[in-house]
JSON list of C-alpha atoms in Angstrom, two decimals:
[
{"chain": "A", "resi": 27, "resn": "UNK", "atom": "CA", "xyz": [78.38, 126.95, 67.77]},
{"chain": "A", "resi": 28, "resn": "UNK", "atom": "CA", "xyz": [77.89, 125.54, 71.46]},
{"chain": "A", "resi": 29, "resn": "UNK", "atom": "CA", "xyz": [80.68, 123.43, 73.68]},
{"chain": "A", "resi": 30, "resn": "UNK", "atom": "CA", "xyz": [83.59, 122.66, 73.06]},
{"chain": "A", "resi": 31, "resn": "UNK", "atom": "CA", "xyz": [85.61, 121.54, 69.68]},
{"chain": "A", "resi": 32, "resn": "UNK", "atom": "CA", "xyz": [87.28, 118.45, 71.14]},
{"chain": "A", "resi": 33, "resn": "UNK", "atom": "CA", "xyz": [86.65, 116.57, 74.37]},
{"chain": "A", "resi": 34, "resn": "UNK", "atom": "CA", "xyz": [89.66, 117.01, 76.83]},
{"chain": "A", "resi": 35, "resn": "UNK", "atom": "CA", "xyz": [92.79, 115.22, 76.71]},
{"chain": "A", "resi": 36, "resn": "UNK", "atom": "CA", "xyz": [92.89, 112.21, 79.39]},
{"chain": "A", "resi": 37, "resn": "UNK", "atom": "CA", "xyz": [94.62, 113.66, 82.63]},
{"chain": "A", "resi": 38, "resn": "UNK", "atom": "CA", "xyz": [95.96, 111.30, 84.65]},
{"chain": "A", "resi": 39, "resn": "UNK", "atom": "CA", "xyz": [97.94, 111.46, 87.91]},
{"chain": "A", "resi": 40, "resn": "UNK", "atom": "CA", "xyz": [100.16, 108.50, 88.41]},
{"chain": "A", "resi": 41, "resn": "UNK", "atom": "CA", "xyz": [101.48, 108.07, 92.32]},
{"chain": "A", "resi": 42, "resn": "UNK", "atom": "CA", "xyz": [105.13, 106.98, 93.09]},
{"chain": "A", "resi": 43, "resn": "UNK", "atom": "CA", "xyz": [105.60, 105.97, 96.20]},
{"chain": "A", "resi": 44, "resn": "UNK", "atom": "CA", "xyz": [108.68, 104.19, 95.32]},
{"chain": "A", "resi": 45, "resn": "UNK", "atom": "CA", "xyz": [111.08, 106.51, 97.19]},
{"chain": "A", "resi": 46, "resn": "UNK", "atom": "CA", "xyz": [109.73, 105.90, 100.52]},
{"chain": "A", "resi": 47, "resn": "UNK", "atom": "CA", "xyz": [109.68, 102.38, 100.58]},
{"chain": "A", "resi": 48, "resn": "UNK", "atom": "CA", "xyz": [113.47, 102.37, 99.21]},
{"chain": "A", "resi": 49, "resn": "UNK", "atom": "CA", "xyz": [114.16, 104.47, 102.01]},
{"chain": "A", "resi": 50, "resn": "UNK", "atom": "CA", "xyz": [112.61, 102.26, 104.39]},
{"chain": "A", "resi": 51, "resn": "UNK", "atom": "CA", "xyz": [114.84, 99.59, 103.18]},
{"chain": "A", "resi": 52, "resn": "UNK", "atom": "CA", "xyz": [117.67, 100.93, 102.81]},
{"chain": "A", "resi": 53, "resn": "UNK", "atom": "CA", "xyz": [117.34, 102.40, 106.76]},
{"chain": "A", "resi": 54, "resn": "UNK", "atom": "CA", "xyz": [116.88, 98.57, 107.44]},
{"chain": "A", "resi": 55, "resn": "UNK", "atom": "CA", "xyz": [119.50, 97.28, 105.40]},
{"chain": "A", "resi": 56, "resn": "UNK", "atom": "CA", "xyz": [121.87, 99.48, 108.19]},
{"chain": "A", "resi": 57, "resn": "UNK", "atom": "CA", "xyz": [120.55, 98.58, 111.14]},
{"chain": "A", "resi": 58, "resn": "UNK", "atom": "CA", "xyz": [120.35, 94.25, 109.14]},
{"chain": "A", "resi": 59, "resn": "UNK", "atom": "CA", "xyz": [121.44, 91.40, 110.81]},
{"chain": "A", "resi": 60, "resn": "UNK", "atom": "CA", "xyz": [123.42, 88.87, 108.71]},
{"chain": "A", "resi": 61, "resn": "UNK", "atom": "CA", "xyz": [120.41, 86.78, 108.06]},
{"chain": "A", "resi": 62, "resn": "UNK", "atom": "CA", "xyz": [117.97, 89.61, 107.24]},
{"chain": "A", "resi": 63, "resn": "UNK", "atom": "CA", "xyz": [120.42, 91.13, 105.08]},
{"chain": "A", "resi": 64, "resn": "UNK", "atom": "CA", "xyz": [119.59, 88.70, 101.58]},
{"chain": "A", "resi": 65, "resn": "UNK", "atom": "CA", "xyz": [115.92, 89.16, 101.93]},
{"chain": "A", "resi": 66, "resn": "UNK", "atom": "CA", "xyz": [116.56, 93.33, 102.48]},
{"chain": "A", "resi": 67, "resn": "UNK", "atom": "CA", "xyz": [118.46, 93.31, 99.66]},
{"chain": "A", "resi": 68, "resn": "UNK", "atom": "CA", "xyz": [116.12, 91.23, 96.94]},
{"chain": "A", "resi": 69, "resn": "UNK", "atom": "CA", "xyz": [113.39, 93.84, 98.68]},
{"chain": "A", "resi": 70, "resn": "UNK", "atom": "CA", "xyz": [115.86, 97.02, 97.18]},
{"chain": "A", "resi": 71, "resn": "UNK", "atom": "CA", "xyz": [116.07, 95.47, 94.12]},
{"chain": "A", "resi": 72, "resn": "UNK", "atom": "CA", "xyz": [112.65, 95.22, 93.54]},
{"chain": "A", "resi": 73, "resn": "UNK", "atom": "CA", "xyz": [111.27, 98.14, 94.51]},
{"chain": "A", "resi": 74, "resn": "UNK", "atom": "CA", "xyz": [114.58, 100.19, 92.55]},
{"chain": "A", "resi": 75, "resn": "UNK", "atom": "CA", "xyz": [112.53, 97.71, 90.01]},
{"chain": "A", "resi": 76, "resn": "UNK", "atom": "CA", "xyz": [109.66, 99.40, 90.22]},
{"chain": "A", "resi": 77, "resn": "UNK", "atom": "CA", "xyz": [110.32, 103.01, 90.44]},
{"chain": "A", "resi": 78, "resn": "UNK", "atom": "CA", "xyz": [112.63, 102.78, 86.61]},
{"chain": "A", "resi": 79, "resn": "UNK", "atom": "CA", "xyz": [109.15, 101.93, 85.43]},
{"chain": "A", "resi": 80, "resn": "UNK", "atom": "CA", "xyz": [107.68, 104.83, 82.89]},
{"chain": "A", "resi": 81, "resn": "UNK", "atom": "CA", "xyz": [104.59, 106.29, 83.06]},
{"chain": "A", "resi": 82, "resn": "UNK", "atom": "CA", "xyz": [103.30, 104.80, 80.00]},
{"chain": "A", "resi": 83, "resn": "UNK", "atom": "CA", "xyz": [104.22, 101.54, 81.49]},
{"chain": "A", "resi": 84, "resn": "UNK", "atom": "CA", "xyz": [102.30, 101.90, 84.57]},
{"chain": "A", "resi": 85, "resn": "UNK", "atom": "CA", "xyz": [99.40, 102.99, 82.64]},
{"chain": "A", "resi": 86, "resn": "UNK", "atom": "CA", "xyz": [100.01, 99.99, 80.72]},
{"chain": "A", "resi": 87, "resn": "UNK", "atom": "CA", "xyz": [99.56, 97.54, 83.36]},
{"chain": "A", "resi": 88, "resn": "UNK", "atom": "CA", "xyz": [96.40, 99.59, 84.90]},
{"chain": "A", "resi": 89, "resn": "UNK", "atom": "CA", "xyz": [95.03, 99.07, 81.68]},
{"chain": "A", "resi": 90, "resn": "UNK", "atom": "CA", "xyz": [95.60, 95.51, 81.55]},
{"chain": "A", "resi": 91, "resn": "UNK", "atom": "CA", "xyz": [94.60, 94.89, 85.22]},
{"chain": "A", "resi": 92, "resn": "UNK", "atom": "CA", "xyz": [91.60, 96.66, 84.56]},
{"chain": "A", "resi": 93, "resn": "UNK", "atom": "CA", "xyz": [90.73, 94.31, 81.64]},
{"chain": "A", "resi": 94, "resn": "UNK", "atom": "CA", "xyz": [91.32, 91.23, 83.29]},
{"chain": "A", "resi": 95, "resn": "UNK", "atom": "CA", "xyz": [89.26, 92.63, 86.00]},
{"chain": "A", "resi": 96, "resn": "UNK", "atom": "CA", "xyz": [86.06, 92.93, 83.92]},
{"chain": "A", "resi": 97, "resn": "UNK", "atom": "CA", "xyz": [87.02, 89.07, 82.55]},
{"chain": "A", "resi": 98, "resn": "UNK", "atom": "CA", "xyz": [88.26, 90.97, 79.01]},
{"chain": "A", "resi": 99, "resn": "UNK", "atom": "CA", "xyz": [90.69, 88.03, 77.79]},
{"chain": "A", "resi": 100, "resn": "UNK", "atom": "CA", "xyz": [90.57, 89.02, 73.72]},
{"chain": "A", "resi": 101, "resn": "UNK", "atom": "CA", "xyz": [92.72, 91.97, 72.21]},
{"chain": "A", "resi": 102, "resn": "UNK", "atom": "CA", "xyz": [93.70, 94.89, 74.12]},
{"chain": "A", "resi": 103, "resn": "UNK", "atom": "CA", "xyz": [93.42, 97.30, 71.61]},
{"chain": "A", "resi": 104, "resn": "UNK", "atom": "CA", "xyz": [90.10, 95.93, 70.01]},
{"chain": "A", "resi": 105, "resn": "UNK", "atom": "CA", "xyz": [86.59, 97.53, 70.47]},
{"chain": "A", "resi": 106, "resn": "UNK", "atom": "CA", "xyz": [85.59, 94.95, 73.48]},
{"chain": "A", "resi": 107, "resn": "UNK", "atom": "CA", "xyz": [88.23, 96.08, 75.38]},
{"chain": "A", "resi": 108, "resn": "UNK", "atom": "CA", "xyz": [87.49, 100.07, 74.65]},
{"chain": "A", "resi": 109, "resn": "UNK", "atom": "CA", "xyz": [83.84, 98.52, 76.38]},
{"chain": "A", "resi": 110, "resn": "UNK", "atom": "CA", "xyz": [84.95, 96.97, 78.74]},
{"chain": "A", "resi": 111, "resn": "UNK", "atom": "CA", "xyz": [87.17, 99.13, 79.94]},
{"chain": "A", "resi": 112, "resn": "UNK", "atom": "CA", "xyz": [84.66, 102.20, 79.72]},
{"chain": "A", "resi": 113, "resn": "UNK", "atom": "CA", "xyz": [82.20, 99.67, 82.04]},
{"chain": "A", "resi": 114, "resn": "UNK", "atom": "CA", "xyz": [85.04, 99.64, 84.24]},
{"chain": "A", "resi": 115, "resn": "UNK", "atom": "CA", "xyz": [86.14, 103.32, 84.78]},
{"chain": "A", "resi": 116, "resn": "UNK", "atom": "CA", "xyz": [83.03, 105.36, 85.08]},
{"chain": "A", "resi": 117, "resn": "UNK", "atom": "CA", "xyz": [83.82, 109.05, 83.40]},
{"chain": "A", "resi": 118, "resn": "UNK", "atom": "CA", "xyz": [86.47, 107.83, 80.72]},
{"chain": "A", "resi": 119, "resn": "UNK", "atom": "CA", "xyz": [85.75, 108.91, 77.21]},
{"chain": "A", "resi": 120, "resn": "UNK", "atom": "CA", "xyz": [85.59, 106.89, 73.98]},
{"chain": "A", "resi": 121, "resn": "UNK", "atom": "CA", "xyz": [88.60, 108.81, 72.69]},
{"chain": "A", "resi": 122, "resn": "UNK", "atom": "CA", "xyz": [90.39, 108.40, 76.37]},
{"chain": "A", "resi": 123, "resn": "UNK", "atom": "CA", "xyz": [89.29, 104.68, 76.26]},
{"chain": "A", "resi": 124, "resn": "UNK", "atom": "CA", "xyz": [90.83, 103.94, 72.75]},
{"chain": "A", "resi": 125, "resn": "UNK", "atom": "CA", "xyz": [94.12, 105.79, 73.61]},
{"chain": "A", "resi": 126, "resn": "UNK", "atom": "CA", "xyz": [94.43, 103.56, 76.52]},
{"chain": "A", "resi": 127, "resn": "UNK", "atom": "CA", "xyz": [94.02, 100.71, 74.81]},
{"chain": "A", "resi": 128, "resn": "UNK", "atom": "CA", "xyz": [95.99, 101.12, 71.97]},
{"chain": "A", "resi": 129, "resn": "UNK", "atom": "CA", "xyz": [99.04, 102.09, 74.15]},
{"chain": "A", "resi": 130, "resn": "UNK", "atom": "CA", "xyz": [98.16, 99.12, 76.62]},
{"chain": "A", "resi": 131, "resn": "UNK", "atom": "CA", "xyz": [98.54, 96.89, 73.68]},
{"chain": "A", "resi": 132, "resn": "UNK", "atom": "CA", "xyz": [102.16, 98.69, 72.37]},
{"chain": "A", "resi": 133, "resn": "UNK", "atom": "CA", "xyz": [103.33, 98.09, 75.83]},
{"chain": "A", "resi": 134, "resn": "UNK", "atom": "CA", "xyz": [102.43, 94.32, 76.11]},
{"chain": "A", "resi": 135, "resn": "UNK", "atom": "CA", "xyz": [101.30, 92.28, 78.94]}
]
C-alpha cells in the first residue's frame, strides 16, 4: 500500500495578542487623567474579555466569520457550509472542514 492511512489532523495556530494590549492599558490607566480613566477601564475589561476566550471558541467565531464571508446564512454544521467553507480556505480537507463545522455549530454564533 502507497500514502498515508489517514489524512493529517487539522493544525492550527491560534495568536493571542491579548497580553500586550492589556499591558498597554493598564500602563495608561497609571499615567490616566480623571476623564480618560472610564473609557481605559471599559478598554481592560474588554480585552481581559477577550483573552478568557478558549481556543475552541476562537475557532468558533473564525468559522462563523468565514461563513458569513462567503454569504453561507443556512446551518453551520450542514454540507453547504463544509463547501463553502472549503471555497473559502484553500488547503483545508473534507475531514478538517466537517470538524470545523460541527464544532462551529456546538459553540453557537
Amino acid at each position: 500500500m502507497f500514502g498515508r492511512l489517514a489524512p493529517p489532523e487539522l493544525n492550527v495556530l491560534l495568536l493571542r495578542d491579548t497580553d500586550l494590549a492589556a499591558r498597554g492599558i493598564r500602563q495608561a490607566l497609571v499615567e490616566a487623567t480623571p476623564e480618560e480613566r472610564p473609557g481605559l477601564e471599559r478598554a481592560a475589561a474588554l480585552v481581559e474579555q477577550a483573552a478568557a476566550a478558549s481556543d475552541a471558541e476562537l475557532l468558533a467565531r473564525w468559522v462563523h466569520e468565514r461563513l458569513a464571508a462567503a454569504g453561507h446564512e443556512g446551518p453551520v454544521d450542514s454540507v453547504h457550509a463544509v463547501k463553502a467553507l472549503r471555497a473559502t480556505t484553500p488547503g483545508l480537507s473534507l475531514r478538517q472542514a466537517v470538524r470545523l463545522t460541527k464544532d462551529a455549530a456546538a459553540h453557537g454564533p
